[in-house]
PDB file of N, CA and C in Angstrom:
ATOM      1  N   UNK A   1      73.496  85.681 110.184  1.00  0.00           N
ATOM      2  CA  UNK A   1      74.349  86.590 110.626  1.00  0.00           C
ATOM      3  C   UNK A   1      74.716  86.418 112.051  1.00  0.00           C
ATOM      4  N   UNK A   2      73.810  85.886 112.905  1.00  0.00           N
ATOM      5  CA  UNK A   2      73.947  85.671 114.251  1.00  0.00           C
ATOM      6  C   UNK A   2      74.800  84.303 114.591  1.00  0.00           C
ATOM      7  N   UNK A   3      74.506  83.281 113.512  1.00  0.00           N
ATOM      8  CA  UNK A   3      75.377  82.110 113.583  1.00  0.00           C
ATOM      9  C   UNK A   3      76.641  82.518 113.294  1.00  0.00           C
ATOM     10  N   UNK A   4      77.070  83.240 112.281  1.00  0.00           N
ATOM     11  CA  UNK A   4      78.401  83.628 111.984  1.00  0.00           C
ATOM     12  C   UNK A   4      79.048  84.269 112.995  1.00  0.00           C
ATOM     13  N   UNK A   5      78.320  85.140 113.791  1.00  0.00           N
ATOM     14  CA  UNK A   5      78.739  86.029 114.913  1.00  0.00           C
ATOM     15  C   UNK A   5      79.384  85.004 116.088  1.00  0.00           C
ATOM     16  N   UNK A   6      78.313  84.090 116.417  1.00  0.00           N
ATOM     17  CA  UNK A   6      78.675  82.903 117.509  1.00  0.00           C
ATOM     18  C   UNK A   6      79.983  82.147 117.051  1.00  0.00           C
ATOM     19  N   UNK A   7      79.842  81.832 115.765  1.00  0.00           N
ATOM     20  CA  UNK A   7      81.245  80.897 115.575  1.00  0.00           C
ATOM     21  C   UNK A   7      82.554  81.786 115.553  1.00  0.00           C
ATOM     22  N   UNK A   8      82.247  83.073 115.163  1.00  0.00           N
ATOM     23  CA  UNK A   8      83.588  83.953 115.221  1.00  0.00           C
ATOM     24  C   UNK A   8      83.823  84.250 116.799  1.00  0.00           C
ATOM     25  N   UNK A   9      82.986  84.410 117.467  1.00  0.00           N
ATOM     26  CA  UNK A   9      83.271  84.460 119.021  1.00  0.00           C
ATOM     27  C   UNK A   9      83.984  83.289 119.626  1.00  0.00           C
ATOM     28  N   UNK A  10      83.373  81.997 119.262  1.00  0.00           N
ATOM     29  CA  UNK A  10      83.864  80.818 119.742  1.00  0.00           C
ATOM     30  C   UNK A  10      85.384  80.617 119.170  1.00  0.00           C
ATOM     31  N   UNK A  11      85.721  81.115 117.987  1.00  0.00           N
ATOM     32  CA  UNK A  11      87.097  80.984 117.663  1.00  0.00           C
ATOM     33  C   UNK A  11      87.892  82.148 118.389  1.00  0.00           C
ATOM     34  N   UNK A  12      87.512  83.259 118.425  1.00  0.00           N
ATOM     35  CA  UNK A  12      88.219  84.267 119.258  1.00  0.00           C
ATOM     36  C   UNK A  12      88.395  83.880 120.728  1.00  0.00           C
ATOM     37  N   UNK A  13      87.468  83.159 121.386  1.00  0.00           N
ATOM     38  CA  UNK A  13      87.619  82.944 122.735  1.00  0.00           C
ATOM     39  C   UNK A  13      88.406  81.667 123.051  1.00  0.00           C
ATOM     40  N   UNK A  14      88.784  80.901 122.041  1.00  0.00           N
ATOM     41  CA  UNK A  14      89.342  79.630 122.256  1.00  0.00           C
ATOM     42  C   UNK A  14      90.898  79.891 122.092  1.00  0.00           C
ATOM     43  N   UNK A  15      91.593  79.862 122.965  1.00  0.00           N
ATOM     44  CA  UNK A  15      93.116  80.277 123.071  1.00  0.00           C
ATOM     45  C   UNK A  15      93.812  79.008 122.317  1.00  0.00           C
ATOM     46  N   UNK A  16      94.984  79.140 121.842  1.00  0.00           N
ATOM     47  CA  UNK A  16      95.929  78.135 121.358  1.00  0.00           C
ATOM     48  C   UNK A  16      96.694  77.621 122.621  1.00  0.00           C
ATOM     49  N   UNK A  17      96.764  76.511 122.813  1.00  0.00           N
ATOM     50  CA  UNK A  17      97.338  76.033 124.043  1.00  0.00           C
ATOM     51  C   UNK A  17      98.639  76.524 124.215  1.00  0.00           C
ATOM     52  N   UNK A  18      99.218  77.098 125.448  1.00  0.00           N
ATOM     53  CA  UNK A  18     100.375  77.574 125.535  1.00  0.00           C
ATOM     54  C   UNK A  18     101.461  76.591 125.364  1.00  0.00           C
ATOM     55  N   UNK A  19     101.215  75.330 125.801  1.00  0.00           N
ATOM     56  CA  UNK A  19     102.148  74.154 125.779  1.00  0.00           C
ATOM     57  C   UNK A  19     102.675  74.076 124.244  1.00  0.00           C
ATOM     58  N   UNK A  20     101.649  74.193 123.165  1.00  0.00           N
ATOM     59  CA  UNK A  20     101.789  73.927 121.949  1.00  0.00           C
ATOM     60  C   UNK A  20     102.790  75.038 121.346  1.00  0.00           C
ATOM     61  N   UNK A  21     102.738  76.170 121.785  1.00  0.00           N
ATOM     62  CA  UNK A  21     103.495  77.401 121.275  1.00  0.00           C
ATOM     63  C   UNK A  21     104.971  77.266 121.926  1.00  0.00           C
ATOM     64  N   UNK A  22     105.005  76.823 123.171  1.00  0.00           N
ATOM     65  CA  UNK A  22     106.211  76.688 123.782  1.00  0.00           C
ATOM     66  C   UNK A  22     107.075  75.651 123.156  1.00  0.00           C
ATOM     67  N   UNK A  23     106.262  74.584 122.987  1.00  0.00           N
ATOM     68  CA  UNK A  23     106.986  73.306 122.342  1.00  0.00           C
ATOM     69  C   UNK A  23     107.603  73.491 120.996  1.00  0.00           C
ATOM     70  N   UNK A  24     106.786  74.393 120.174  1.00  0.00           N
ATOM     71  CA  UNK A  24     107.300  74.638 118.743  1.00  0.00           C
ATOM     72  C   UNK A  24     108.545  75.541 118.895  1.00  0.00           C
ATOM     73  N   UNK A  25     108.554  76.559 119.742  1.00  0.00           N
ATOM     74  CA  UNK A  25     109.526  77.540 120.016  1.00  0.00           C
ATOM     75  C   UNK A  25     110.987  76.756 120.454  1.00  0.00           C
ATOM     76  N   UNK A  26     110.716  75.972 121.480  1.00  0.00           N
ATOM     77  CA  UNK A  26     111.738  75.151 121.948  1.00  0.00           C
ATOM     78  C   UNK A  26     112.315  74.122 120.868  1.00  0.00           C
ATOM     79  N   UNK A  27     111.525  73.438 120.325  1.00  0.00           N
ATOM     80  CA  UNK A  27     112.034  72.616 119.114  1.00  0.00           C
ATOM     81  C   UNK A  27     112.837  73.548 118.033  1.00  0.00           C
ATOM     82  N   UNK A  28     112.117  74.633 117.699  1.00  0.00           N
ATOM     83  CA  UNK A  28     112.813  75.402 116.471  1.00  0.00           C
ATOM     84  C   UNK A  28     114.366  75.994 117.067  1.00  0.00           C
ATOM     85  N   UNK A  29     114.358  76.415 118.340  1.00  0.00           N
ATOM     86  CA  UNK A  29     115.443  76.980 118.944  1.00  0.00           C
ATOM     87  C   UNK A  29     116.695  75.610 118.869  1.00  0.00           C
ATOM     88  N   UNK A  30     116.238  74.488 119.385  1.00  0.00           N
ATOM     89  CA  UNK A  30     117.175  73.534 119.571  1.00  0.00           C
ATOM     90  C   UNK A  30     117.638  73.267 118.068  1.00  0.00           C
ATOM     91  N   UNK A  31     116.687  73.143 117.143  1.00  0.00           N
ATOM     92  CA  UNK A  31     117.097  72.637 115.865  1.00  0.00           C
ATOM     93  C   UNK A  31     118.207  73.662 115.320  1.00  0.00           C
ATOM     94  N   UNK A  32     117.833  74.990 115.456  1.00  0.00           N
ATOM     95  CA  UNK A  32     118.731  76.118 114.935  1.00  0.00           C
ATOM     96  C   UNK A  32     119.922  76.087 115.663  1.00  0.00           C
ATOM     97  N   UNK A  33     119.940  75.645 116.862  1.00  0.00           N
ATOM     98  CA  UNK A  33     121.393  75.489 117.722  1.00  0.00           C
ATOM     99  C   UNK A  33     122.066  74.270 117.209  1.00  0.00           C
ATOM    100  N   UNK A  34     121.732  73.271 116.819  1.00  0.00           N
ATOM    101  CA  UNK A  34     122.346  72.135 116.154  1.00  0.00           C
ATOM    102  C   UNK A  34     122.637  72.010 114.706  1.00  0.00           C
ATOM    103  N   UNK A  35     121.866  73.075 113.828  1.00  0.00           N
ATOM    104  CA  UNK A  35     122.145  73.064 112.453  1.00  0.00           C
ATOM    105  C   UNK A  35     123.613  73.286 112.178  1.00  0.00           C
ATOM    106  N   UNK A  36     124.490  74.006 112.743  1.00  0.00           N
ATOM    107  CA  UNK A  36     125.645  74.165 112.203  1.00  0.00           C
ATOM    108  C   UNK A  36     126.654  72.816 112.455  1.00  0.00           C
ATOM    109  N   UNK A  37     126.405  72.043 113.377  1.00  0.00           N
ATOM    110  CA  UNK A  37     126.890  70.602 113.473  1.00  0.00           C
ATOM    111  C   UNK A  37     126.425  69.851 112.289  1.00  0.00           C
ATOM    112  N   UNK A  38     125.179  69.840 111.819  1.00  0.00           N
ATOM    113  CA  UNK A  38     124.640  69.000 110.894  1.00  0.00           C
ATOM    114  C   UNK A  38     125.323  69.524 109.553  1.00  0.00           C
ATOM    115  N   UNK A  39     125.515  70.810 109.371  1.00  0.00           N
ATOM    116  CA  UNK A  39     126.077  71.272 107.982  1.00  0.00           C
ATOM    117  C   UNK A  39     127.462  71.207 107.954  1.00  0.00           C
ATOM    118  N   UNK A  40     128.277  70.944 109.094  1.00  0.00           N
ATOM    119  CA  UNK A  40     129.709  70.954 108.878  1.00  0.00           C
ATOM    120  C   UNK A  40     130.206  70.029 107.823  1.00  0.00           C
ATOM    121  N   UNK A  41     129.751  68.680 107.929  1.00  0.00           N
ATOM    122  CA  UNK A  41     130.412  67.981 106.795  1.00  0.00           C
ATOM    123  C   UNK A  41     130.055  68.278 105.502  1.00  0.00           C
ATOM    124  N   UNK A  42     128.931  68.784 105.101  1.00  0.00           N
ATOM    125  CA  UNK A  42     128.665  69.226 103.865  1.00  0.00           C
ATOM    126  C   UNK A  42     129.648  70.436 103.331  1.00  0.00           C
ATOM    127  N   UNK A  43     129.712  71.348 104.509  1.00  0.00           N
ATOM    128  CA  UNK A  43     130.479  72.486 103.988  1.00  0.00           C
ATOM    129  C   UNK A  43     132.059  72.183 104.138  1.00  0.00           C
ATOM    130  N   UNK A  44     132.449  71.355 104.944  1.00  0.00           N
ATOM    131  CA  UNK A  44     133.959  70.906 104.752  1.00  0.00           C
ATOM    132  C   UNK A  44     134.160  70.205 103.657  1.00  0.00           C
ATOM    133  N   UNK A  45     133.464  69.244 103.038  1.00  0.00           N
ATOM    134  CA  UNK A  45     133.715  68.575 101.799  1.00  0.00           C
ATOM    135  C   UNK A  45     133.820  69.775 100.556  1.00  0.00           C
ATOM    136  N   UNK A  46     133.235  70.720 100.754  1.00  0.00           N
ATOM    137  CA  UNK A  46     133.401  71.834  99.684  1.00  0.00           C
ATOM    138  C   UNK A  46     134.487  72.831 100.157  1.00  0.00           C
ATOM    139  N   UNK A  47     135.169  72.595 101.064  1.00  0.00           N
ATOM    140  CA  UNK A  47     136.096  73.741 101.580  1.00  0.00           C
ATOM    141  C   UNK A  47     135.691  75.036 101.971  1.00  0.00           C
ATOM    142  N   UNK A  48     134.383  75.058 102.360  1.00  0.00           N
ATOM    143  CA  UNK A  48     133.938  76.383 102.668  1.00  0.00           C
ATOM    144  C   UNK A  48     133.384  76.470 104.092  1.00  0.00           C
ATOM    145  N   UNK A  49     134.105  75.891 105.303  1.00  0.00           N
ATOM    146  CA  UNK A  49     133.736  75.949 106.473  1.00  0.00           C
ATOM    147  C   UNK A  49     133.229  77.318 107.001  1.00  0.00           C
ATOM    148  N   UNK A  50     133.640  78.322 106.464  1.00  0.00           N
ATOM    149  CA  UNK A  50     133.370  79.702 106.723  1.00  0.00           C
ATOM    150  C   UNK A  50     131.829  79.744 106.566  1.00  0.00           C
ATOM    151  N   UNK A  51     131.124  79.207 105.531  1.00  0.00           N
ATOM    152  CA  UNK A  51     129.988  79.418 105.281  1.00  0.00           C
ATOM    153  C   UNK A  51     128.830  78.783 106.054  1.00  0.00           C
ATOM    154  N   UNK A  52     129.298  78.206 107.033  1.00  0.00           N
ATOM    155  CA  UNK A  52     128.352  77.536 108.002  1.00  0.00           C
ATOM    156  C   UNK A  52     127.372  78.460 108.667  1.00  0.00           C
ATOM    157  N   UNK A  53     128.148  79.471 109.345  1.00  0.00           N
ATOM    158  CA  UNK A  53     127.338  80.408 110.116  1.00  0.00           C
ATOM    159  C   UNK A  53     126.352  81.110 109.289  1.00  0.00           C
ATOM    160  N   UNK A  54     126.971  81.732 108.017  1.00  0.00           N
ATOM    161  CA  UNK A  54     125.716  82.589 107.213  1.00  0.00           C
ATOM    162  C   UNK A  54     124.815  81.676 106.795  1.00  0.00           C
ATOM    163  N   UNK A  55     124.868  80.357 106.519  1.00  0.00           N
ATOM    164  CA  UNK A  55     123.887  79.468 105.970  1.00  0.00           C
ATOM    165  C   UNK A  55     122.952  79.166 107.223  1.00  0.00           C
ATOM    166  N   UNK A  56     123.447  78.862 108.260  1.00  0.00           N
ATOM    167  CA  UNK A  56     122.704  78.582 109.444  1.00  0.00           C
ATOM    168  C   UNK A  56     121.899  79.953 110.038  1.00  0.00           C
ATOM    169  N   UNK A  57     122.526  80.972 109.757  1.00  0.00           N
ATOM    170  CA  UNK A  57     121.897  82.243 110.312  1.00  0.00           C
ATOM    171  C   UNK A  57     120.601  82.573 109.283  1.00  0.00           C
ATOM    172  N   UNK A  58     120.768  82.420 108.019  1.00  0.00           N
ATOM    173  CA  UNK A  58     119.738  82.539 107.070  1.00  0.00           C
ATOM    174  C   UNK A  58     118.735  81.487 107.211  1.00  0.00           C
ATOM    175  N   UNK A  59     118.923  80.407 107.283  1.00  0.00           N
ATOM    176  CA  UNK A  59     117.809  79.552 107.522  1.00  0.00           C
ATOM    177  C   UNK A  59     117.163  79.714 108.818  1.00  0.00           C
ATOM    178  N   UNK A  60     117.762  79.953 110.111  1.00  0.00           N
ATOM    179  CA  UNK A  60     117.164  80.183 111.332  1.00  0.00           C
ATOM    180  C   UNK A  60     116.148  81.521 111.208  1.00  0.00           C
ATOM    181  N   UNK A  61     116.686  82.340 110.466  1.00  0.00           N
ATOM    182  CA  UNK A  61     115.992  83.540 110.291  1.00  0.00           C
ATOM    183  C   UNK A  61     114.875  83.495 109.536  1.00  0.00           C
ATOM    184  N   UNK A  62     114.786  82.475 108.563  1.00  0.00           N
ATOM    185  CA  UNK A  62     113.243  82.370 107.662  1.00  0.00           C
ATOM    186  C   UNK A  62     112.603  81.372 108.651  1.00  0.00           C
ATOM    187  N   UNK A  63     112.973  80.519 109.175  1.00  0.00           N
ATOM    188  CA  UNK A  63     112.294  79.515 110.023  1.00  0.00           C
ATOM    189  C   UNK A  63     111.488  80.257 111.165  1.00  0.00           C
ATOM    190  N   UNK A  64     112.280  81.047 111.968  1.00  0.00           N
ATOM    191  CA  UNK A  64     111.735  81.759 113.069  1.00  0.00           C
ATOM    192  C   UNK A  64     110.689  82.831 112.441  1.00  0.00           C
ATOM    193  N   UNK A  65     110.968  83.384 111.240  1.00  0.00           N
ATOM    194  CA  UNK A  65     109.991  84.220 110.653  1.00  0.00           C
ATOM    195  C   UNK A  65     108.635  83.514 110.450  1.00  0.00           C
ATOM    196  N   UNK A  66     108.661  82.197 109.756  1.00  0.00           N
ATOM    197  CA  UNK A  66     107.627  81.289 109.618  1.00  0.00           C
ATOM    198  C   UNK A  66     106.789  80.754 111.005  1.00  0.00           C
ATOM    199  N   UNK A  67     107.534  80.792 111.945  1.00  0.00           N
ATOM    200  CA  UNK A  67     106.937  80.448 113.393  1.00  0.00           C
ATOM    201  C   UNK A  67     106.191  81.662 113.804  1.00  0.00           C
ATOM    202  N   UNK A  68     106.672  83.059 113.664  1.00  0.00           N
ATOM    203  CA  UNK A  68     106.249  84.118 114.172  1.00  0.00           C
ATOM    204  C   UNK A  68     104.789  84.319 113.217  1.00  0.00           C
ATOM    205  N   UNK A  69     104.938  84.163 111.977  1.00  0.00           N
ATOM    206  CA  UNK A  69     103.827  84.240 111.196  1.00  0.00           C
ATOM    207  C   UNK A  69     102.583  83.157 111.634  1.00  0.00           C
ATOM    208  N   UNK A  70     103.198  81.936 111.856  1.00  0.00           N
ATOM    209  CA  UNK A  70     102.150  80.963 112.368  1.00  0.00           C
ATOM    210  C   UNK A  70     101.370  81.465 113.573  1.00  0.00           C
ATOM    211  N   UNK A  71     102.178  82.022 114.562  1.00  0.00           N
ATOM    212  CA  UNK A  71     101.529  82.524 115.775  1.00  0.00           C
ATOM    213  C   UNK A  71     100.518  83.742 115.644  1.00  0.00           C
ATOM    214  N   UNK A  72     100.742  84.669 114.556  1.00  0.00           N
ATOM    215  CA  UNK A  72      99.869  85.565 114.331  1.00  0.00           C
ATOM    216  C   UNK A  72      98.715  85.023 113.610  1.00  0.00           C
ATOM    217  N   UNK A  73      98.737  84.050 112.916  1.00  0.00           N
ATOM    218  CA  UNK A  73      97.708  83.344 112.197  1.00  0.00           C
ATOM    219  C   UNK A  73      96.681  82.568 113.179  1.00  0.00           C
ATOM    220  N   UNK A  74      97.403  82.255 114.292  1.00  0.00           N
ATOM    221  CA  UNK A  74      96.549  81.493 115.137  1.00  0.00           C
ATOM    222  C   UNK A  74      95.575  82.287 115.829  1.00  0.00           C
ATOM    223  N   UNK A  75      95.674  83.585 115.856  1.00  0.00           N
ATOM    224  CA  UNK A  75      94.723  84.644 116.392  1.00  0.00           C
ATOM    225  C   UNK A  75      94.527  85.640 115.224  1.00  0.00           C
ATOM    226  N   UNK A  76      93.597  85.402 114.263  1.00  0.00           N
ATOM    227  CA  UNK A  76      93.292  85.930 113.175  1.00  0.00           C
ATOM    228  C   UNK A  76      92.574  87.350 113.268  1.00  0.00           C
ATOM    229  N   UNK A  77      91.753  87.243 114.414  1.00  0.00           N
ATOM    230  CA  UNK A  77      91.064  88.766 114.773  1.00  0.00           C
ATOM    231  C   UNK A  77      91.919  89.698 115.265  1.00  0.00           C
ATOM    232  N   UNK A  78      93.321  89.383 115.568  1.00  0.00           N
ATOM    233  CA  UNK A  78      94.253  90.703 116.147  1.00  0.00           C
ATOM    234  C   UNK A  78      94.812  91.391 114.926  1.00  0.00           C
ATOM    235  N   UNK A  79      94.843  90.820 113.525  1.00  0.00           N
ATOM    236  CA  UNK A  79      95.392  91.335 112.444  1.00  0.00           C
ATOM    237  C   UNK A  79      94.403  91.618 111.411  1.00  0.00           C
ATOM    238  N   UNK A  80      93.064  91.245 111.632  1.00  0.00           N
ATOM    239  CA  UNK A  80      92.024  91.549 110.545  1.00  0.00           C
ATOM    240  C   UNK A  80      91.325  93.135 110.833  1.00  0.00           C
ATOM    241  N   UNK A  81      91.111  93.705 109.913  1.00  0.00           N
ATOM    242  CA  UNK A  81      90.420  95.118 110.052  1.00  0.00           C
ATOM    243  C   UNK A  81      88.941  94.855 110.439  1.00  0.00           C
ATOM    244  N   UNK A  82      88.595  94.317 111.622  1.00  0.00           N
ATOM    245  CA  UNK A  82      87.259  94.026 112.089  1.00  0.00           C
ATOM    246  C   UNK A  82      86.306  95.240 112.013  1.00  0.00           C
ATOM    247  N   UNK A  83      86.771  96.503 112.508  1.00  0.00           N
ATOM    248  CA  UNK A  83      85.847  97.593 112.370  1.00  0.00           C
ATOM    249  C   UNK A  83      85.325  97.834 110.897  1.00  0.00           C
ATOM    250  N   UNK A  84      86.208  97.622 109.941  1.00  0.00           N
ATOM    251  CA  UNK A  84      85.845  97.745 108.740  1.00  0.00           C
ATOM    252  C   UNK A  84      84.864  96.835 108.090  1.00  0.00           C
ATOM    253  N   UNK A  85      85.063  95.555 108.521  1.00  0.00           N
ATOM    254  CA  UNK A  85      84.260  94.500 108.229  1.00  0.00           C
ATOM    255  C   UNK A  85      82.734  94.856 108.886  1.00  0.00           C
ATOM    256  N   UNK A  86      82.835  95.286 110.150  1.00  0.00           N
ATOM    257  CA  UNK A  86      81.513  95.446 110.952  1.00  0.00           C
ATOM    258  C   UNK A  86      80.863  96.735 110.256  1.00  0.00           C
ATOM    259  N   UNK A  87      81.511  97.663 109.842  1.00  0.00           N
ATOM    260  CA  UNK A  87      80.838  98.827 109.155  1.00  0.00           C
ATOM    261  C   UNK A  87      80.168  98.472 108.027  1.00  0.00           C
ATOM    262  N   UNK A  88      80.854  97.615 107.109  1.00  0.00           N
ATOM    263  CA  UNK A  88      80.187  97.044 105.878  1.00  0.00           C
ATOM    264  C   UNK A  88      79.035  96.353 106.017  1.00  0.00           C
ATOM    265  N   UNK A  89      78.945  95.365 107.047  1.00  0.00           N
ATOM    266  CA  UNK A  89      77.889  94.530 107.525  1.00  0.00           C
ATOM    267  C   UNK A  89      76.720  95.401 107.933  1.00  0.00           C
ATOM    268  N   UNK A  90      76.997  96.415 108.761  1.00  0.00           N
ATOM    269  CA  UNK A  90      75.973  97.517 108.984  1.00  0.00           C
ATOM    270  C   UNK A  90      75.460  98.344 107.847  1.00  0.00           C
ATOM    271  N   UNK A  91      76.342  98.456 107.061  1.00  0.00           N
ATOM    272  CA  UNK A  91      75.670  99.316 105.965  1.00  0.00           C
ATOM    273  C   UNK A  91      74.684  98.341 104.964  1.00  0.00           C
ATOM    274  N   UNK A  92      75.322  97.163 104.680  1.00  0.00           N
ATOM    275  CA  UNK A  92      74.502  96.137 103.932  1.00  0.00           C
ATOM    276  C   UNK A  92      73.174  95.872 104.705  1.00  0.00           C
ATOM    277  N   UNK A  93      73.275  95.575 105.912  1.00  0.00           N
ATOM    278  CA  UNK A  93      71.903  95.283 106.673  1.00  0.00           C
ATOM    279  C   UNK A  93      70.852  96.551 106.760  1.00  0.00           C
ATOM    280  N   UNK A  94      71.476  97.751 106.777  1.00  0.00           N
ATOM    281  CA  UNK A  94      70.677  98.877 106.675  1.00  0.00           C
ATOM    282  C   UNK A  94      70.105  99.052 105.362  1.00  0.00           C
ATOM    283  N   UNK A  95      70.896  98.834 104.226  1.00  0.00           N
ATOM    284  CA  UNK A  95      70.262  98.899 102.856  1.00  0.00           C
ATOM    285  C   UNK A  95      69.188  97.693 102.721  1.00  0.00           C
ATOM    286  N   UNK A  96      69.268  96.587 103.205  1.00  0.00           N
ATOM    287  CA  UNK A  96      68.472  95.695 103.139  1.00  0.00           C
ATOM    288  C   UNK A  96      67.261  95.989 103.886  1.00  0.00           C
ATOM    289  N   UNK A  97      67.286  96.632 104.974  1.00  0.00           N
ATOM    290  CA  UNK A  97      66.194  96.889 105.745  1.00  0.00           C
ATOM    291  C   UNK A  97      65.500  98.195 105.342  1.00  0.00           C
ATOM    292  N   UNK A  98      66.114  98.944 104.285  1.00  0.00           N
ATOM    293  CA  UNK A  98      65.516 100.081 103.668  1.00  0.00           C
ATOM    294  C   UNK A  98      65.777 101.252 105.032  1.00  0.00           C
ATOM    295  N   UNK A  99      66.740 101.173 105.660  1.00  0.00           N
ATOM    296  CA  UNK A  99      66.774 102.319 106.636  1.00  0.00           C
ATOM    297  C   UNK A  99      68.178 103.220 106.329  1.00  0.00           C
ATOM    298  N   UNK A 100      68.217 103.539 104.983  1.00  0.00           N
ATOM    299  CA  UNK A 100      69.521 104.104 104.631  1.00  0.00           C
ATOM    300  C   UNK A 100      69.265 105.787 104.960  1.00  0.00           C
ATOM    301  N   UNK A 101      70.238 106.534 105.174  1.00  0.00           N
ATOM    302  CA  UNK A 101      70.186 108.051 105.081  1.00  0.00           C
ATOM    303  C   UNK A 101      70.131 108.675 103.836  1.00  0.00           C
ATOM    304  N   UNK A 102      70.154 107.883 102.655  1.00  0.00           N
ATOM    305  CA  UNK A 102      70.214 108.226 101.339  1.00  0.00           C
ATOM    306  C   UNK A 102      68.993 109.000 100.749  1.00  0.00           C
ATOM    307  N   UNK A 103      67.938 108.723 101.497  1.00  0.00           N
ATOM    308  CA  UNK A 103      66.359 109.152 101.146  1.00  0.00           C
ATOM    309  C   UNK A 103      66.373 110.729 101.504  1.00  0.00           C
ATOM    310  N   UNK A 104      67.204 111.104 102.416  1.00  0.00           N
ATOM    311  CA  UNK A 104      66.927 112.474 102.756  1.00  0.00           C
ATOM    312  C   UNK A 104      67.339 113.443 101.813  1.00  0.00           C
TER     313      UNK A 104
END
């Protein structure tokens, strides 16, 4: 149990480099900005130039959502119910040690 706690503390105290987070956000922003130019020829061949903006918006919305999800998964302890986990571990350890209040 102590080894698991030490590993979790190590994960918790190791931040994701800020350069990585900034790089992915900048790259995704640039990609979303240039996406309408890339879609222009495909939509103009179909005669639906008006569809570039909605298609670009939908794709950008989903990709920025995936980016936000990735940022939250980089710090799992902020979204996990840690108090519940700790309470369950405490209860299990008290049962194993024979120190439950159920005997009274």
